[in-house]
Amino acid sequence: MTKSDWMLNRRQLVGIMGVSLAGLAVRPGFALGAGEIPIGMVLPFTGATGPYGPDMKKAADLVVKTINDASGVLGGRKLQLYIEDSETSATTSVTATRKLLDVNKVEVVGGFWGSPEALAAKPLILAASKVQMVSASADGITDGDNKGLVYRFQAKSSQWGPAGAKVMTSLNLKKVAILAQQNPFVVAMIEPFKQEMTKRGGTVVEVVMYNPNQASYRAEVEKAFGSEPDGVFCASLLTDFVAIAKEAYRGGFRSKIVALGTGADADGAFIKSVPNEVSEGIHHLQPGPPLESAAYKTRTRSSSRRWGLRMGPRSCSREIPTTRYA
């Protein structure tokens, strides 16, 4: 299987789970066979996470077509899908969510690749007593009283932290630095990462946080790599990680890099954006469900069995279950 095949399957799975559950989550008062059921998605097509939106839309369109071609749900009701661009902006996501709720009258608002966008839209969706389904990871998305209306199809970011530490120590990287973007998704994984490193006999010698969309990351790269740690855990997204990886290579730093899958995927965008000598040897990790679990076997009986993200010469993955939070 190629990486492109895996990416499509993963996005398809997100769409399949989200849209399929939409049929189960609609209000009990819905009559059988009484017109279309409007559902919405807020996806990134522009901004820093723009590369992720097209595959998510492709998956959603495919699943809606499959369901509608099979006579729909609830006695023949078809799904009507509305999609808005988040522009990788929390403010724009609020506007998009408001349009979906007030104009399109959707019962479900899904998508939300980015945690800031999901968190910003969440109060509006709960106030409307509609369902929110997200691919984002920040712990705060599913914290608190969500009225049983919030579903997440990605591991909580606090679970990514220990996974990252286990990958680092499995590579015998004991003295490490953290270079991380300042956002809700990343912040929640830092302390769990440090705690797991300590448990495994490792040491975090430096934590360097940076803001996204900077003109340059040179100062942050020099600070994180300058003490010559065994490895650097880069908790970044695609656009900034491309710049960081190039900067680390240009600076001649030799520390091993372990990065999040969010800095690599989108149909191979990372390796298309940097020379081979920059991407060579970088490890990426991506949480996935435990392959042996009954829930995974039930949900993916006809889908790909591989969830580990492979970039460069090696692959690293951490298996974590998908969960619904009430």
Coordinates of N, CA and C in Angstrom, one line a residue, residues 18-124:
G18 N -18.0 9.8 10.9 CA -18.7 11.0 11.2 C -20.1 11.1 10.6
V19 N -20.2 10.8 9.3 CA -21.4 10.9 8.6 C -22.4 9.7 9.0
S20 N -21.8 8.5 9.2 CA -22.7 7.4 9.6 C -23.3 7.7 10.9
L21 N -22.6 8.2 11.9 CA -23.1 8.5 13.2 C -24.2 9.6 13.1
A22 N -24.1 10.5 12.1 CA -25.0 11.5 12.0 C -26.5 11.0 11.9
G23 N -26.6 9.8 11.2 CA -27.9 9.2 11.2 C -28.4 8.8 12.5
L24 N -27.5 8.4 13.4 CA -27.9 8.0 14.7 C -28.2 9.1 15.7
A25 N -27.5 10.3 15.4 CA -27.5 11.3 16.3 C -28.7 12.3 16.1
V26 N -29.4 12.2 15.1 CA -30.5 13.2 14.8 C -31.6 13.1 15.9
R27 N -32.3 14.2 16.0 CA -33.3 14.3 17.1 C -34.3 13.2 17.0
P28 N -34.8 12.6 18.2 CA -35.7 11.6 18.2 C -37.1 11.9 17.5
G29 N -37.4 13.2 17.4 CA -38.7 13.6 16.9 C -38.7 13.5 15.4
F30 N -37.6 13.2 14.7 CA -37.6 13.1 13.2 C -38.6 12.1 12.8
A31 N -39.4 12.4 11.8 CA -40.3 11.5 11.2 C -39.6 10.6 10.1
L32 N -40.0 9.4 10.0 CA -39.4 8.5 8.9 C -39.8 9.0 7.6
G33 N -38.9 9.1 6.6 CA -39.2 9.4 5.3 C -39.7 10.8 5.1
A34 N -39.3 11.8 5.9 CA -39.9 13.1 5.8 C -38.9 14.2 5.3
G35 N -38.3 13.9 4.2 CA -37.4 14.9 3.6 C -35.9 14.7 3.9
E36 N -35.1 15.6 3.4 CA -33.6 15.5 3.6 C -33.2 15.9 5.0
I37 N -32.1 15.3 5.4 CA -31.5 15.7 6.7 C -30.2 16.5 6.4
P38 N -30.2 17.8 6.8 CA -29.1 18.6 6.5 C -28.0 18.4 7.5
I39 N -26.8 18.2 7.0 CA -25.6 18.0 7.9 C -24.5 19.0 7.3
G40 N -23.6 19.4 8.2 CA -22.6 20.4 7.8 C -21.2 20.0 8.2
M41 N -20.2 20.5 7.5 CA -18.8 20.3 7.9 C -18.1 21.6 7.8
V42 N -17.2 21.9 8.7 CA -16.3 23.0 8.6 C -14.9 22.4 8.4
L43 N -14.3 22.6 7.2 CA -13.1 22.0 6.8 C -12.1 23.1 6.3
P44 N -10.8 22.8 6.5 CA -9.8 23.8 6.1 C -9.4 23.6 4.6
F45 N -9.6 24.6 3.8 CA -9.2 24.6 2.4 C -8.1 25.7 2.2
T46 N -8.0 26.7 3.1 CA -7.0 27.7 3.0 C -6.4 27.9 4.3
G47 N -5.3 28.7 4.3 CA -4.6 28.9 5.6 C -3.6 27.8 5.8
A48 N -3.0 27.7 7.0 CA -1.9 26.8 7.3 C -2.2 25.3 7.2
T49 N -3.5 25.0 7.5 CA -3.9 23.6 7.4 C -4.7 23.3 6.1
G50 N -4.7 24.2 5.1 CA -5.4 24.0 3.9 C -5.2 22.7 3.2
P51 N -4.0 22.1 3.2 CA -3.8 20.9 2.5 C -4.6 19.7 3.0
Y52 N -5.2 19.8 4.2 CA -5.9 18.7 4.7 C -7.4 18.6 4.3
G53 N -7.9 19.8 3.9 CA -9.3 19.9 3.6 C -9.8 19.1 2.4
P54 N -9.1 19.1 1.3 CA -9.6 18.4 0.1 C -9.9 16.9 0.3
D55 N -9.0 16.2 1.0 CA -9.2 14.7 1.2 C -10.4 14.5 2.1
M56 N -10.6 15.4 3.1 CA -11.7 15.3 4.0 C -13.0 15.5 3.3
K57 N -13.0 16.5 2.4 CA -14.2 16.7 1.6 C -14.5 15.5 0.7
K58 N -13.4 15.0 0.1 CA -13.6 13.8 -0.8 C -14.2 12.7 -0.1
A59 N -13.8 12.4 1.2 CA -14.3 11.4 2.0 C -15.8 11.6 2.3
A60 N -16.1 12.8 2.7 CA -17.5 13.2 3.1 C -18.4 13.0 1.9
D61 N -18.0 13.6 0.8 CA -18.9 13.5 -0.4 C -19.1 12.0 -0.8
L62 N -18.1 11.2 -0.7 CA -18.2 9.8 -1.1 C -19.2 9.0 -0.1
V63 N -19.0 9.3 1.2 CA -19.9 8.6 2.1 C -21.4 9.1 2.0
V64 N -21.6 10.4 1.8 CA -22.9 10.8 1.6 C -23.6 10.2 0.4
K65 N -22.8 10.2 -0.7 CA -23.3 9.5 -1.9 C -23.6 8.1 -1.7
T66 N -22.7 7.4 -1.0 CA -23.0 5.9 -0.7 C -24.2 5.7 0.1
I67 N -24.4 6.5 1.1 CA -25.6 6.4 2.0 C -26.9 6.7 1.2
N68 N -26.8 7.8 0.4 CA -28.0 8.2 -0.3 C -28.4 7.2 -1.5
D69 N -27.3 6.7 -2.1 CA -27.6 5.7 -3.2 C -28.2 4.4 -2.6
A70 N -27.9 4.2 -1.3 CA -28.5 3.0 -0.6 C -29.8 3.3 0.1
S71 N -30.5 4.3 -0.4 CA -31.9 4.6 0.1 C -31.9 5.5 1.4
G72 N -30.7 6.0 1.7 CA -30.7 7.0 2.8 C -30.8 6.3 4.2
V73 N -31.4 7.1 5.2 CA -31.5 6.6 6.5 C -32.9 6.9 7.0
L74 N -33.3 6.4 8.1 CA -34.6 6.7 8.7 C -35.8 6.6 7.7
G75 N -35.9 5.4 7.1 CA -37.0 5.2 6.2 C -36.9 5.9 4.9
G76 N -35.7 6.1 4.4 CA -35.5 6.7 3.1 C -35.1 8.2 3.0
R77 N -34.8 8.8 4.2 CA -34.4 10.2 4.2 C -32.9 10.3 3.7
K78 N -32.7 11.2 2.8 CA -31.4 11.4 2.2 C -30.6 12.5 3.0
L79 N -29.3 12.4 3.0 CA -28.5 13.4 3.6 C -28.1 14.5 2.7
Q80 N -28.2 15.8 3.1 CA -27.8 16.9 2.4 C -26.6 17.6 3.1
L81 N -25.5 17.5 2.4 CA -24.2 18.0 3.0 C -23.9 19.4 2.6
Y82 N -23.6 20.2 3.6 CA -23.1 21.6 3.4 C -21.7 21.7 3.9
I83 N -20.8 22.3 3.2 CA -19.4 22.4 3.6 C -19.0 23.9 3.6
E84 N -18.3 24.3 4.7 CA -17.8 25.7 4.8 C -16.3 25.6 5.0
D85 N -15.5 26.6 4.5 CA -14.1 26.7 4.7 C -13.8 27.3 6.1
S86 N -12.9 26.7 6.9 CA -12.5 27.2 8.2 C -11.5 28.3 8.0
E87 N -10.8 28.3 6.9 CA -9.6 29.2 6.6 C -8.5 29.0 7.7
T88 N -8.5 27.9 8.4 CA -7.6 27.7 9.5 C -7.7 28.8 10.5
S89 N -8.9 29.3 10.8 CA -9.1 30.4 11.6 C -10.3 30.1 12.6
A90 N -10.1 30.3 13.9 CA -11.1 30.1 14.9 C -12.3 31.1 14.6
T91 N -12.0 32.4 14.3 CA -13.0 33.4 14.0 C -13.8 33.0 12.8
T92 N -13.2 32.6 11.7 CA -13.9 32.2 10.5 C -14.7 30.9 10.8
S93 N -14.2 30.0 11.6 CA -15.0 28.8 11.9 C -16.3 29.1 12.7
V94 N -16.2 30.1 13.5 CA -17.4 30.5 14.2 C -18.5 31.0 13.2
T95 N -18.0 31.9 12.3 CA -18.9 32.4 11.3 C -19.5 31.3 10.4
A96 N -18.6 30.4 10.0 CA -19.1 29.2 9.2 C -20.1 28.4 10.0
T97 N -19.8 28.1 11.2 CA -20.7 27.3 12.0 C -22.1 28.0 12.2
R98 N -22.0 29.3 12.4 CA -23.3 30.0 12.5 C -24.1 29.9 11.3
K99 N -23.5 30.0 10.1 CA -24.2 29.9 8.8 C -24.8 28.5 8.7
L100 N -24.0 27.5 9.0 CA -24.6 26.1 8.9 C -25.8 25.9 9.8
L101 N -25.7 26.5 11.0 CA -26.8 26.3 12.0 C -28.0 27.2 11.7
D102 N -27.8 28.4 11.3 CA -28.9 29.4 11.2 C -29.5 29.4 9.8
V103 N -28.6 29.2 8.8 CA -29.1 29.3 7.4 C -29.4 27.9 6.8
N104 N -28.5 27.0 7.0 CA -28.7 25.6 6.4 C -29.4 24.7 7.4
K105 N -29.6 25.1 8.6 CA -30.4 24.3 9.6 C -29.9 22.9 9.8
V106 N -28.6 22.8 9.9 CA -28.0 21.4 10.0 C -28.2 20.8 11.4
E107 N -28.3 19.5 11.4 CA -28.4 18.8 12.7 C -27.0 18.4 13.2
V108 N -26.0 18.3 12.4 CA -24.7 17.9 12.8 C -23.7 18.9 12.2
V109 N -22.7 19.3 12.9 CA -21.5 20.1 12.4 C -20.3 19.3 12.6
G110 N -19.7 18.8 11.6 CA -18.5 18.0 11.7 C -17.3 18.6 11.0
G111 N -16.2 17.8 11.0 CA -15.0 18.2 10.4 C -14.0 18.7 11.5
F112 N -13.7 20.0 11.5 CA -12.9 20.7 12.5 C -11.5 20.0 12.6
W113 N -10.7 20.1 11.6 CA -9.4 19.5 11.7 C -8.5 20.2 12.8
G114 N -8.7 21.5 13.0 CA -7.9 22.2 14.0 C -8.6 22.4 15.3
S115 N -7.9 22.2 16.4 CA -8.4 22.4 17.7 C -9.0 23.8 18.0
P116 N -8.2 24.8 17.7 CA -8.8 26.2 17.9 C -10.1 26.4 17.3
E117 N -10.3 25.9 16.0 CA -11.5 26.0 15.3 C -12.7 25.2 16.0
A118 N -12.4 24.0 16.4 CA -13.4 23.2 17.1 C -13.8 23.8 18.4
L119 N -12.8 24.3 19.2 CA -13.1 24.9 20.5 C -14.0 26.1 20.4
A120 N -13.7 27.0 19.3 CA -14.4 28.2 19.1 C -15.9 27.9 18.7
A121 N -16.1 26.9 17.9 CA -17.4 26.6 17.4 C -18.3 25.8 18.4
K122 N -17.6 25.1 19.4 CA -18.3 24.2 20.3 C -19.5 24.9 21.0
P123 N -19.3 26.1 21.7 CA -20.4 26.7 22.4 C -21.7 27.0 21.5
L124 N -21.5 27.4 20.3 CA -22.6 27.6 19.4 C -23.4 26.3 19.1

